[in-house]
Short mmCIF file of C-alpha atoms and ligand atoms in Angstrom, two decimals:
data_model
loop_
_atom_site.label_atom_id
_atom_site.label_comp_id
_atom_site.label_asym_id
_atom_site.label_seq_id
_atom_site.Cartn_x
_atom_site.Cartn_y
_atom_site.Cartn_z
CA MET G 1 261.17 51.20 -21.43
CA LYS G 2 260.30 51.84 -25.05
CA ILE G 3 263.10 53.17 -27.20
CA ALA G 4 262.94 54.71 -30.69
CA ILE G 5 265.97 54.46 -32.95
CA VAL G 6 266.31 56.66 -36.03
CA GLY G 7 268.10 54.78 -38.82
CA ALA G 8 268.87 51.11 -39.53
CA GLY G 9 272.47 51.63 -40.63
CA PRO G 10 275.37 50.01 -38.76
CA ALA G 11 274.86 52.37 -35.78
CA GLY G 12 271.09 51.92 -35.53
CA LEU G 13 271.32 48.13 -35.77
CA CYS G 14 274.00 48.05 -33.10
CA ALA G 15 271.88 50.32 -30.87
CA GLY G 16 268.92 47.97 -31.47
CA ARG G 17 270.96 44.92 -30.57
CA HIS G 18 272.02 46.44 -27.23
CA CYS G 19 268.49 47.63 -26.42
CA LEU G 20 267.17 44.11 -26.94
CA LYS G 21 269.98 42.67 -24.85
CA GLU G 22 268.82 44.96 -22.03
CA ASN G 23 265.22 43.81 -22.58
CA PHE G 24 264.06 47.24 -23.71
CA SER G 25 261.34 47.37 -26.30
CA VAL G 26 262.59 48.97 -29.51
CA ASP G 27 261.41 50.37 -32.85
CA ILE G 28 264.00 51.17 -35.50
CA PHE G 29 262.73 53.70 -38.03
CA GLU G 30 264.33 53.41 -41.46
CA GLN G 31 263.41 55.68 -44.34
CA THR G 32 264.58 53.28 -47.07
CA GLY G 33 263.65 49.65 -47.63
CA LEU G 34 267.16 48.50 -46.69
CA ILE G 35 269.23 47.85 -43.62
CA GLY G 36 272.93 48.72 -43.68
CA GLY G 37 272.74 52.46 -44.48
CA THR G 38 275.84 53.70 -46.27
CA TRP G 39 277.01 50.16 -46.99
CA ASN G 40 274.32 49.66 -49.65
CA TYR G 41 275.53 50.49 -53.13
CA VAL G 42 272.69 52.20 -55.02
CA ALA G 43 273.59 53.08 -58.60
CA CYS G 44 271.33 56.14 -58.79
CA THR G 45 271.40 59.23 -56.61
CA GLY G 46 268.61 61.47 -55.34
CA TYR G 47 265.56 59.18 -55.59
CA ASP G 48 265.34 55.61 -56.80
CA GLU G 49 262.91 54.35 -59.45
CA ASP G 50 260.17 53.98 -56.81
CA GLY G 51 260.65 57.56 -55.64
CA ILE G 52 262.34 56.48 -52.41
CA PRO G 53 265.18 58.82 -51.30
CA VAL G 54 268.65 57.34 -51.80
CA HIS G 55 270.61 57.67 -48.57
CA SER G 56 273.92 56.04 -49.39
CA SER G 57 276.99 57.82 -50.81
CA MET G 58 278.63 54.46 -51.53
CA TYR G 59 280.50 54.05 -54.81
CA LYS G 60 281.26 51.09 -57.01
CA ASP G 61 284.17 48.78 -56.15
CA LEU G 62 284.84 50.43 -52.81
CA LYS G 63 287.27 48.63 -50.56
CA ALA G 64 287.08 49.52 -46.88
CA ASN G 65 289.82 51.82 -45.65
CA LEU G 66 290.03 50.01 -42.33
CA PRO G 67 290.80 46.31 -41.87
CA LYS G 68 287.87 44.07 -41.01
CA GLN G 69 289.14 43.69 -37.44
CA LEU G 70 288.30 47.38 -36.93
CA MET G 71 284.93 47.07 -38.60
CA SER G 72 283.46 44.38 -36.37
CA TYR G 73 280.88 44.57 -33.65
CA GLU G 74 282.00 43.10 -30.36
CA ASP G 75 279.69 40.10 -30.50
CA LEU G 76 280.17 38.95 -34.09
CA PRO G 77 283.53 38.16 -35.70
CA TYR G 78 283.91 38.36 -39.48
CA LYS G 79 283.90 35.28 -41.65
CA VAL G 80 287.41 34.17 -42.44
CA TYR G 81 288.06 36.37 -45.46
CA GLN G 82 291.62 36.04 -46.60
CA GLU G 83 292.17 39.71 -47.10
CA SER G 84 292.03 42.31 -44.32
CA TYR G 85 290.56 45.15 -46.36
CA ILE G 86 287.27 43.81 -47.57
CA SER G 87 284.81 45.06 -50.17
CA GLN G 88 281.57 46.99 -49.72
CA GLU G 89 279.60 43.78 -50.48
CA GLN G 90 281.46 41.87 -47.78
CA VAL G 91 280.85 44.60 -45.19
CA LEU G 92 277.15 44.67 -46.12
CA ASP G 93 276.99 40.89 -45.89
CA TYR G 94 278.49 41.11 -42.40
CA ILE G 95 275.93 43.73 -41.31
CA LYS G 96 273.10 41.54 -42.62
CA THR G 97 274.49 38.54 -40.74
CA TYR G 98 274.55 40.63 -37.56
CA SER G 99 270.97 41.74 -38.11
CA LYS G 100 269.86 38.17 -38.71
CA LYS G 101 271.72 36.76 -35.73
CA PHE G 102 270.01 39.16 -33.33
CA ARG G 103 266.67 39.25 -35.18
CA LEU G 104 266.92 42.98 -35.59
CA GLU G 105 264.85 43.26 -38.76
CA ASP G 106 261.76 42.23 -36.78
CA HIS G 107 262.05 45.63 -35.11
CA VAL G 108 262.72 47.75 -38.20
CA LYS G 109 259.91 49.93 -39.54
CA PHE G 110 260.93 50.21 -43.19
CA PHE G 111 260.06 53.19 -45.42
CA LYS G 112 259.36 55.28 -42.36
CA ARG G 113 261.18 58.59 -42.32
CA VAL G 114 261.27 60.33 -38.98
CA VAL G 115 260.22 63.95 -39.50
CA ASN G 116 259.90 65.20 -35.94
CA VAL G 117 261.50 64.29 -32.61
CA GLU G 118 260.18 66.35 -29.75
CA PRO G 119 260.30 66.07 -25.95
CA GLN G 120 256.86 66.08 -24.31
CA GLY G 121 257.07 65.87 -20.54
CA ASN G 122 258.90 62.65 -19.72
CA THR G 123 258.26 61.13 -23.12
CA TRP G 124 259.34 61.65 -26.71
CA LEU G 125 257.02 62.29 -29.58
CA ILE G 126 258.22 60.66 -32.78
CA GLU G 127 256.42 61.71 -35.92
CA PHE G 128 257.19 59.68 -39.02
CA GLU G 129 256.12 59.63 -42.63
CA ASP G 130 255.67 56.66 -44.92
CA VAL G 131 257.88 57.67 -47.87
CA ARG G 132 255.66 55.66 -50.25
CA ASN G 133 252.44 57.57 -49.59
CA ASN G 134 253.46 60.54 -47.38
CA ARG G 135 251.10 59.40 -44.64
CA ARG G 136 252.16 60.64 -41.22
CA GLU G 137 251.83 59.01 -37.82
CA VAL G 138 252.88 59.77 -34.27
CA GLN G 139 254.14 57.45 -31.53
CA PHE G 140 255.54 58.04 -28.06
CA TYR G 141 258.72 56.63 -26.53
CA ASP G 142 260.72 56.87 -23.30
CA ALA G 143 264.06 57.41 -24.98
CA VAL G 144 265.48 58.09 -28.44
CA MET G 145 268.72 57.08 -30.12
CA ILE G 146 269.65 59.11 -33.19
CA CYS G 147 271.59 57.00 -35.70
CA ASN G 148 270.94 58.77 -39.00
CA GLY G 149 274.57 58.82 -40.24
CA HIS G 150 276.62 61.80 -41.30
CA TYR G 151 277.90 61.01 -44.80
CA LYS G 152 274.96 62.31 -46.74
CA ASP G 153 274.70 66.11 -46.64
CA ALA G 154 277.41 67.59 -48.84
CA ILE G 155 279.55 70.59 -47.94
CA ILE G 156 280.30 72.59 -51.08
CA PRO G 157 282.67 75.53 -50.64
CA GLU G 158 282.10 78.70 -52.66
CA ILE G 159 284.62 79.18 -55.43
CA SER G 160 284.98 82.42 -57.30
CA GLY G 161 283.91 82.14 -60.95
CA ILE G 162 282.35 78.67 -60.59
CA CYS G 163 279.27 79.85 -62.55
CA SER G 164 281.47 80.35 -65.63
CA PHE G 165 282.33 76.63 -65.70
CA GLN G 166 280.38 74.71 -68.34
CA GLY G 167 281.56 71.19 -67.55
CA ASP G 168 280.24 68.55 -65.19
CA ILE G 169 280.20 69.50 -61.48
CA SER G 170 279.46 66.92 -58.80
CA HIS G 171 280.09 66.00 -55.16
CA SER G 172 281.42 62.68 -53.90
CA CYS G 173 277.98 61.92 -52.41
CA HIS G 174 276.79 61.55 -56.03
CA TYR G 175 279.91 59.80 -57.31
CA ARG G 176 279.24 56.19 -58.25
CA THR G 177 281.76 55.12 -60.86
CA HIS G 178 284.95 56.42 -62.48
CA GLU G 179 283.87 55.44 -66.02
CA ILE G 180 282.08 58.73 -66.68
CA TYR G 181 285.43 60.52 -66.36
CA LYS G 182 287.08 58.54 -69.17
CA GLY G 183 289.40 60.76 -71.23
CA LYS G 184 288.52 63.87 -69.22
CA ARG G 185 290.64 66.37 -67.34
CA VAL G 186 289.24 66.20 -63.84
CA LEU G 187 289.70 68.55 -60.90
CA ILE G 188 289.09 66.87 -57.55
CA ILE G 189 288.67 69.39 -54.75
CA GLY G 190 289.60 67.94 -51.37
CA ALA G 191 292.06 65.24 -50.37
CA GLY G 192 290.40 63.53 -47.43
CA THR G 193 289.58 59.81 -47.48
CA SER G 194 287.10 60.14 -50.38
CA GLY G 195 289.20 62.55 -52.45
CA CYS G 196 292.29 60.36 -52.22
CA ASP G 197 290.48 57.08 -52.81
CA ILE G 198 288.42 58.40 -55.71
CA SER G 199 291.45 60.09 -57.32
CA GLY G 200 293.01 56.62 -57.55
CA LYS G 201 289.97 55.25 -59.36
CA ILE G 202 289.46 58.20 -61.73
CA SER G 203 293.20 58.34 -62.57
CA SER G 204 292.91 54.91 -64.19
CA VAL G 205 290.65 56.27 -66.96
CA ALA G 206 290.94 60.08 -67.02
CA ASP G 207 293.21 62.08 -69.26
CA LYS G 208 294.49 64.03 -66.25
CA VAL G 209 293.56 64.32 -62.58
CA TYR G 210 294.35 67.38 -60.45
CA VAL G 211 293.76 67.16 -56.73
CA SER G 212 293.39 70.47 -54.93
CA CYS G 213 294.45 70.03 -51.31
CA LYS G 214 293.95 72.33 -48.33
CA SER G 215 296.59 70.43 -46.38
CA LYS G 216 298.53 67.19 -46.77
CA PRO G 217 296.47 64.53 -48.61
CA PHE G 218 294.96 61.97 -46.26
CA PHE G 219 296.54 59.11 -48.21
CA PRO G 220 299.37 59.56 -50.73
CA LEU G 221 297.90 60.34 -54.17
CA PRO G 222 298.43 58.04 -57.16
CA ASP G 223 301.59 58.89 -59.17
CA SER G 224 299.61 60.02 -62.19
CA ALA G 225 297.56 62.57 -60.21
CA CYS G 226 298.84 66.11 -59.91
CA GLU G 227 298.69 67.64 -56.42
CA LYS G 228 297.63 71.30 -56.41
CA PRO G 229 296.98 73.89 -53.70
CA LEU G 230 293.59 75.52 -53.13
CA VAL G 231 291.62 76.79 -56.10
CA LYS G 232 291.73 80.61 -56.32
CA GLU G 233 289.12 80.86 -59.05
CA ILE G 234 287.52 79.12 -61.98
CA ASP G 235 287.62 81.03 -65.24
CA GLY G 236 285.59 79.19 -67.91
CA ASN G 237 287.29 75.83 -68.24
CA THR G 238 290.45 76.96 -66.47
CA ALA G 239 291.15 76.36 -62.79
CA VAL G 240 293.52 78.91 -61.29
CA PHE G 241 295.33 77.81 -58.12
CA THR G 242 296.63 79.90 -55.24
CA ASP G 243 300.25 79.25 -56.29
CA GLY G 244 299.55 81.03 -59.60
CA THR G 245 299.49 77.84 -61.72
CA SER G 246 296.45 76.92 -63.79
CA ALA G 247 294.98 73.90 -65.56
CA LYS G 248 292.35 73.26 -68.23
CA ILE G 249 289.60 71.04 -66.89
CA ASP G 250 286.44 69.28 -68.14
CA ALA G 251 284.92 68.20 -64.82
CA ILE G 252 284.96 69.15 -61.16
CA LEU G 253 284.35 66.69 -58.34
CA TYR G 254 283.99 68.13 -54.86
CA CYS G 255 285.29 65.76 -52.21
CA THR G 256 284.80 68.39 -49.56
CA GLY G 257 283.07 66.32 -46.95
CA TYR G 258 279.74 66.23 -45.21
CA ARG G 259 277.89 68.23 -42.59
CA TYR G 260 275.96 67.03 -39.58
CA SER G 261 272.27 67.26 -40.24
CA PHE G 262 269.29 66.37 -38.07
CA PRO G 263 266.36 68.05 -39.86
CA PHE G 264 263.85 66.16 -37.71
CA LEU G 265 265.00 67.50 -34.32
CA SER G 266 262.52 69.96 -32.85
CA LYS G 267 264.01 73.15 -31.37
CA LYS G 268 262.72 71.90 -28.03
CA CYS G 269 265.43 69.20 -28.07
CA GLY G 270 267.95 71.95 -27.29
CA ILE G 271 270.56 70.59 -29.68
CA ASN G 272 272.62 73.09 -31.70
CA VAL G 273 273.98 71.81 -34.97
CA THR G 274 276.58 73.45 -37.18
CA ASP G 275 278.34 71.86 -40.17
CA LYS G 276 281.00 70.28 -37.99
CA ASN G 277 279.56 70.32 -34.50
CA VAL G 278 276.69 68.92 -32.48
CA HIS G 279 276.27 70.24 -28.94
CA PRO G 280 275.75 70.18 -26.03
CA LEU G 281 276.33 66.44 -25.75
CA TYR G 282 277.87 64.60 -22.83
CA LYS G 283 280.76 62.45 -24.07
CA GLN G 284 279.59 63.29 -27.61
CA ILE G 285 276.61 61.01 -26.95
CA ILE G 286 273.96 62.16 -24.51
CA SER G 287 271.94 65.36 -24.68
CA ILE G 288 272.76 67.41 -21.60
CA GLU G 289 269.37 69.10 -21.76
CA HIS G 290 267.42 65.84 -22.19
CA PRO G 291 269.46 62.83 -21.01
CA THR G 292 267.05 60.32 -22.57
CA LEU G 293 268.15 61.51 -26.01
CA ALA G 294 271.37 60.03 -27.41
CA PHE G 295 273.38 60.33 -30.61
CA ILE G 296 275.31 57.29 -31.75
CA GLY G 297 278.18 57.79 -34.20
CA VAL G 298 278.87 61.52 -34.02
CA PRO G 299 282.71 61.25 -33.61
CA LEU G 300 284.84 61.24 -36.75
CA LEU G 301 288.12 59.61 -37.78
CA THR G 302 287.79 56.59 -35.58
CA CYS G 303 286.85 52.92 -35.85
CA TYR G 304 283.11 53.26 -36.15
CA PHE G 305 281.79 49.79 -35.39
CA PRO G 306 283.51 49.47 -31.98
CA LEU G 307 282.46 53.10 -31.37
CA PHE G 308 278.78 52.24 -31.95
CA ASP G 309 279.05 49.35 -29.49
CA ILE G 310 280.53 51.30 -26.64
CA GLN G 311 278.46 54.45 -27.17
CA ALA G 312 275.22 52.44 -27.19
CA ARG G 313 276.23 50.52 -24.07
CA PHE G 314 277.26 53.74 -22.31
CA PHE G 315 273.89 55.36 -22.98
CA LEU G 316 271.90 52.28 -22.04
CA SER G 317 273.79 51.96 -18.77
CA THR G 318 272.28 55.34 -17.83
CA LEU G 319 268.79 54.09 -18.71
CA ASN G 320 269.01 50.75 -16.92
CA GLY G 321 270.22 52.45 -13.74
CA HIS G 322 273.71 50.95 -13.67
CA TYR G 323 275.32 54.33 -14.12
CA LYS G 324 274.05 57.68 -12.87
CA LEU G 325 274.98 60.66 -14.99
CA PRO G 326 276.42 63.68 -13.23
CA SER G 327 274.03 66.63 -12.90
CA LYS G 328 273.71 69.10 -15.76
CA GLU G 329 275.58 71.76 -13.77
CA GLU G 330 278.40 69.37 -12.93
CA ILE G 331 278.69 68.26 -16.54
CA LEU G 332 278.87 71.80 -17.85
CA GLN G 333 281.45 72.69 -15.25
CA ARG G 334 283.81 69.83 -15.80
CA LEU G 335 283.43 69.33 -19.52
CA ASN G 336 285.79 70.53 -22.16
CA HIS G 337 282.63 71.39 -23.90
CA PRO G 338 281.64 74.09 -26.36
CA VAL G 339 279.24 75.55 -23.83
CA ALA G 340 281.84 75.43 -21.06
CA SER G 341 284.20 78.36 -20.82
CA LYS G 342 287.29 77.00 -22.54
CA PRO G 343 287.02 74.37 -25.25
CA SER G 344 290.38 72.67 -25.58
CA ARG G 345 290.12 72.19 -29.33
CA PRO G 346 288.65 74.21 -32.20
CA LEU G 347 284.93 73.49 -32.60
CA THR G 348 285.43 72.30 -36.18
CA LYS G 349 287.71 69.52 -34.90
CA TYR G 350 285.74 68.82 -31.75
CA HIS G 351 284.39 65.47 -32.92
CA VAL G 352 287.58 64.26 -34.62
CA LEU G 353 288.92 61.46 -32.42
CA GLY G 354 291.91 60.09 -34.36
CA GLU G 355 294.65 59.21 -31.89
CA ALA G 356 292.34 60.06 -28.97
CA THR G 357 290.20 57.01 -29.84
CA ALA G 358 291.84 54.77 -27.19
CA ASP G 359 291.43 57.37 -24.48
CA TYR G 360 287.80 58.01 -25.46
CA PHE G 361 286.92 54.30 -25.37
CA GLU G 362 288.70 53.83 -22.03
CA LYS G 363 287.01 56.80 -20.39
CA LEU G 364 283.54 55.63 -21.41
CA ALA G 365 284.22 52.14 -20.05
CA THR G 366 285.73 53.35 -16.79
CA GLU G 367 283.14 56.01 -16.07
CA ALA G 368 280.10 53.78 -16.58
CA ASN G 369 281.89 50.61 -15.45
CA ILE G 370 280.99 48.81 -18.66
CA LYS G 371 282.94 46.30 -20.75
CA ARG G 372 286.00 47.82 -22.40
CA ILE G 373 286.76 47.79 -26.10
CA PRO G 374 289.89 45.59 -26.18
CA PRO G 375 292.91 47.94 -26.26
CA VAL G 376 294.27 46.03 -29.25
CA ILE G 377 291.51 47.65 -31.34
CA SER G 378 292.71 51.21 -30.76
CA LYS G 379 296.34 50.13 -31.09
CA LEU G 380 295.60 48.59 -34.45
CA PHE G 381 293.68 51.72 -35.43
CA ILE G 382 296.70 53.96 -34.72
CA TYR G 383 298.92 51.58 -36.68
CA VAL G 384 296.53 51.68 -39.63
CA MET G 385 296.28 55.47 -39.53
CA MET G 386 300.05 55.72 -39.73
CA ARG G 387 300.27 53.24 -42.61
CA ARG G 388 297.53 55.01 -44.56
CA CYS G 389 299.42 58.31 -44.38
CA VAL G 390 302.58 57.00 -45.96
CA ASN G 391 301.60 54.49 -48.59
CA GLU G 392 298.74 54.52 -51.06
CA ARG G 393 299.12 50.76 -51.33
CA PHE G 394 298.47 50.40 -47.60
CA ARG G 395 295.75 47.82 -48.15
CA ILE G 396 297.99 45.44 -50.09
CA ILE G 397 301.01 45.93 -47.89
CA ASP G 398 299.05 45.30 -44.73
CA ASP G 399 297.49 42.15 -46.19
CA GLU G 400 300.94 40.80 -47.01
CA ARG G 401 302.33 41.75 -43.62
CA TRP G 402 299.48 40.25 -41.64
CA GLU G 403 299.59 37.10 -43.66
CA LYS G 404 303.18 36.66 -42.46
CA LEU G 405 302.13 37.36 -38.88
P1 FAD Y 1 274.56 55.25 -42.10
O1 FAD Y 1 275.29 54.07 -42.58
O2 FAD Y 1 274.60 56.47 -42.93
O3 FAD Y 1 273.04 54.82 -41.81
C1 FAD Y 1 272.07 55.76 -41.41
C2 FAD Y 1 270.69 55.20 -41.69
O4 FAD Y 1 269.72 56.10 -41.18
C3 FAD Y 1 270.38 55.03 -43.17
O5 FAD Y 1 269.88 53.73 -43.40
C4 FAD Y 1 269.33 56.10 -43.45
O6 FAD Y 1 268.44 55.76 -44.49
C5 FAD Y 1 268.65 56.23 -42.11
N1 FAD Y 1 268.01 57.53 -41.89
C6 FAD Y 1 268.56 58.75 -42.03
N2 FAD Y 1 267.67 59.72 -41.72
C7 FAD Y 1 266.52 59.08 -41.38
C8 FAD Y 1 265.22 59.52 -40.95
N3 FAD Y 1 264.93 60.82 -40.83
N4 FAD Y 1 264.28 58.59 -40.69
C9 FAD Y 1 264.56 57.27 -40.82
N5 FAD Y 1 265.75 56.79 -41.22
C10 FAD Y 1 266.73 57.68 -41.49
N6 FAD Y 1 283.52 53.42 -42.30
C11 FAD Y 1 284.39 52.45 -41.95
O7 FAD Y 1 284.40 52.00 -40.80
N7 FAD Y 1 285.26 51.92 -42.89
C12 FAD Y 1 285.27 52.33 -44.18
O8 FAD Y 1 286.04 51.83 -44.99
C13 FAD Y 1 284.33 53.35 -44.56
N8 FAD Y 1 284.24 53.77 -45.85
C14 FAD Y 1 283.28 54.66 -46.20
C15 FAD Y 1 283.16 55.03 -47.54
C16 FAD Y 1 282.17 55.92 -47.95
C17 FAD Y 1 282.05 56.28 -49.39
C18 FAD Y 1 281.32 56.50 -46.98
C19 FAD Y 1 280.26 57.48 -47.40
C20 FAD Y 1 281.44 56.17 -45.64
C21 FAD Y 1 282.42 55.24 -45.24
N9 FAD Y 1 282.55 54.85 -43.90
C22 FAD Y 1 283.46 53.88 -43.56
C23 FAD Y 1 281.73 55.47 -42.85
C24 FAD Y 1 280.35 54.81 -42.77
O9 FAD Y 1 279.43 55.83 -42.90
C25 FAD Y 1 280.18 54.07 -41.47
O10 FAD Y 1 280.95 52.87 -41.56
C26 FAD Y 1 278.76 53.62 -41.15
O11 FAD Y 1 278.02 53.34 -42.29
C27 FAD Y 1 278.00 54.68 -40.36
O12 FAD Y 1 276.83 54.07 -39.89
P2 FAD Y 1 275.56 54.89 -39.43
O13 FAD Y 1 274.55 53.89 -39.05
O14 FAD Y 1 276.00 55.90 -38.44
O15 FAD Y 1 275.11 55.73 -40.69
#
């Protein structure tokens, strides 16, 4: 079998590793000249100096928000770093080591952006473009694994009066360093992982930081930041909040998250994509319409590296004949799926795993009779999620605690 993988980030490399382990032939299409996806820090945004699109939303001095134990693939432990929460460079170094160990780069087609994925009979047409000269080519595969990441396409909510604002407006996908906010009054909109983490960095140099939150901040905000409710309107350089308070501001940074985006999927793939939902997928992985098409890494709020491992193995077990998928009708009947009659959760939260991570991992392993993700991984994940909610210094505290253990 010949398998095409879209993207050489952590998910695509992991998918490649498992394909090779199963003796499938594999091509990994990567639009940039780099492996590691998001984990590459690129100082510019948009296009780099060679006109190559910048994929990564990574910012300077980022420390992972999960301990390294939750950011490891199953067949490569981390080097013995003293600290648990390691830096972007250390994560990238790990991904490169993984790629080298399993000779994955030999299979990467660099600077090749996939522009069309289309089912044709029992095969898949993959059309790709060389981003350096726009030349297009077509190749055919037996199966496709989509690993293009979902921290790239910004969601920017509409705010009344935003056009009257004369200051700097940006989104976290373009945020690189806090220095540009020195001495400014900054409004951060959104208090998810990025909003909370970035507010800590900007607070160290800004005159004032306001964080507008829809609900409880993901991590506690730094003491110097001022928590605010939703923005009602922007009037010139004044932000008016829904509680009637207002603040003078010089810059706005949207930390309002990302949308799923698969611009290369032909309509014939039968995949419906909204900002927060991709369906119909079996187990959030396999296309129900075309079971030789898989998506690796769609779930949110989970430990991604173990997720990539088990999702890739689950899909490949259907290709190598070890596990037979239920029929389309059966799947639609028994799934808590958007196309089934009663989804159990709102569609916008459908892919958010959180505490359900353990259950999700277990069900994949049991159903396909594949190796489990050790339960300690999901236990540690729940522990970390709880710590992150209550203490902004969670990284330091956990390091100290684990050192004692
Ligand atoms: P990506 O890393 O985004 O890689 C996707 C790859 O696909 C890229 O190389 C891209 O160029 C390529 N690609 C896209 N479209 C095409 C195309 N059409 N053709 C060819 N190639 C294409 N996760 C954690 O576990 N811990 C953390 O602490 C953490 N912190 C984060 C901080 C930030 C600021 C961000 C943005 C994300 C963070 N994440 C974190 C999540 C992170 O995205 C995942 O860890 C991981 O990088 C996802 O891997 P991926 O391969 O799915 O996607």
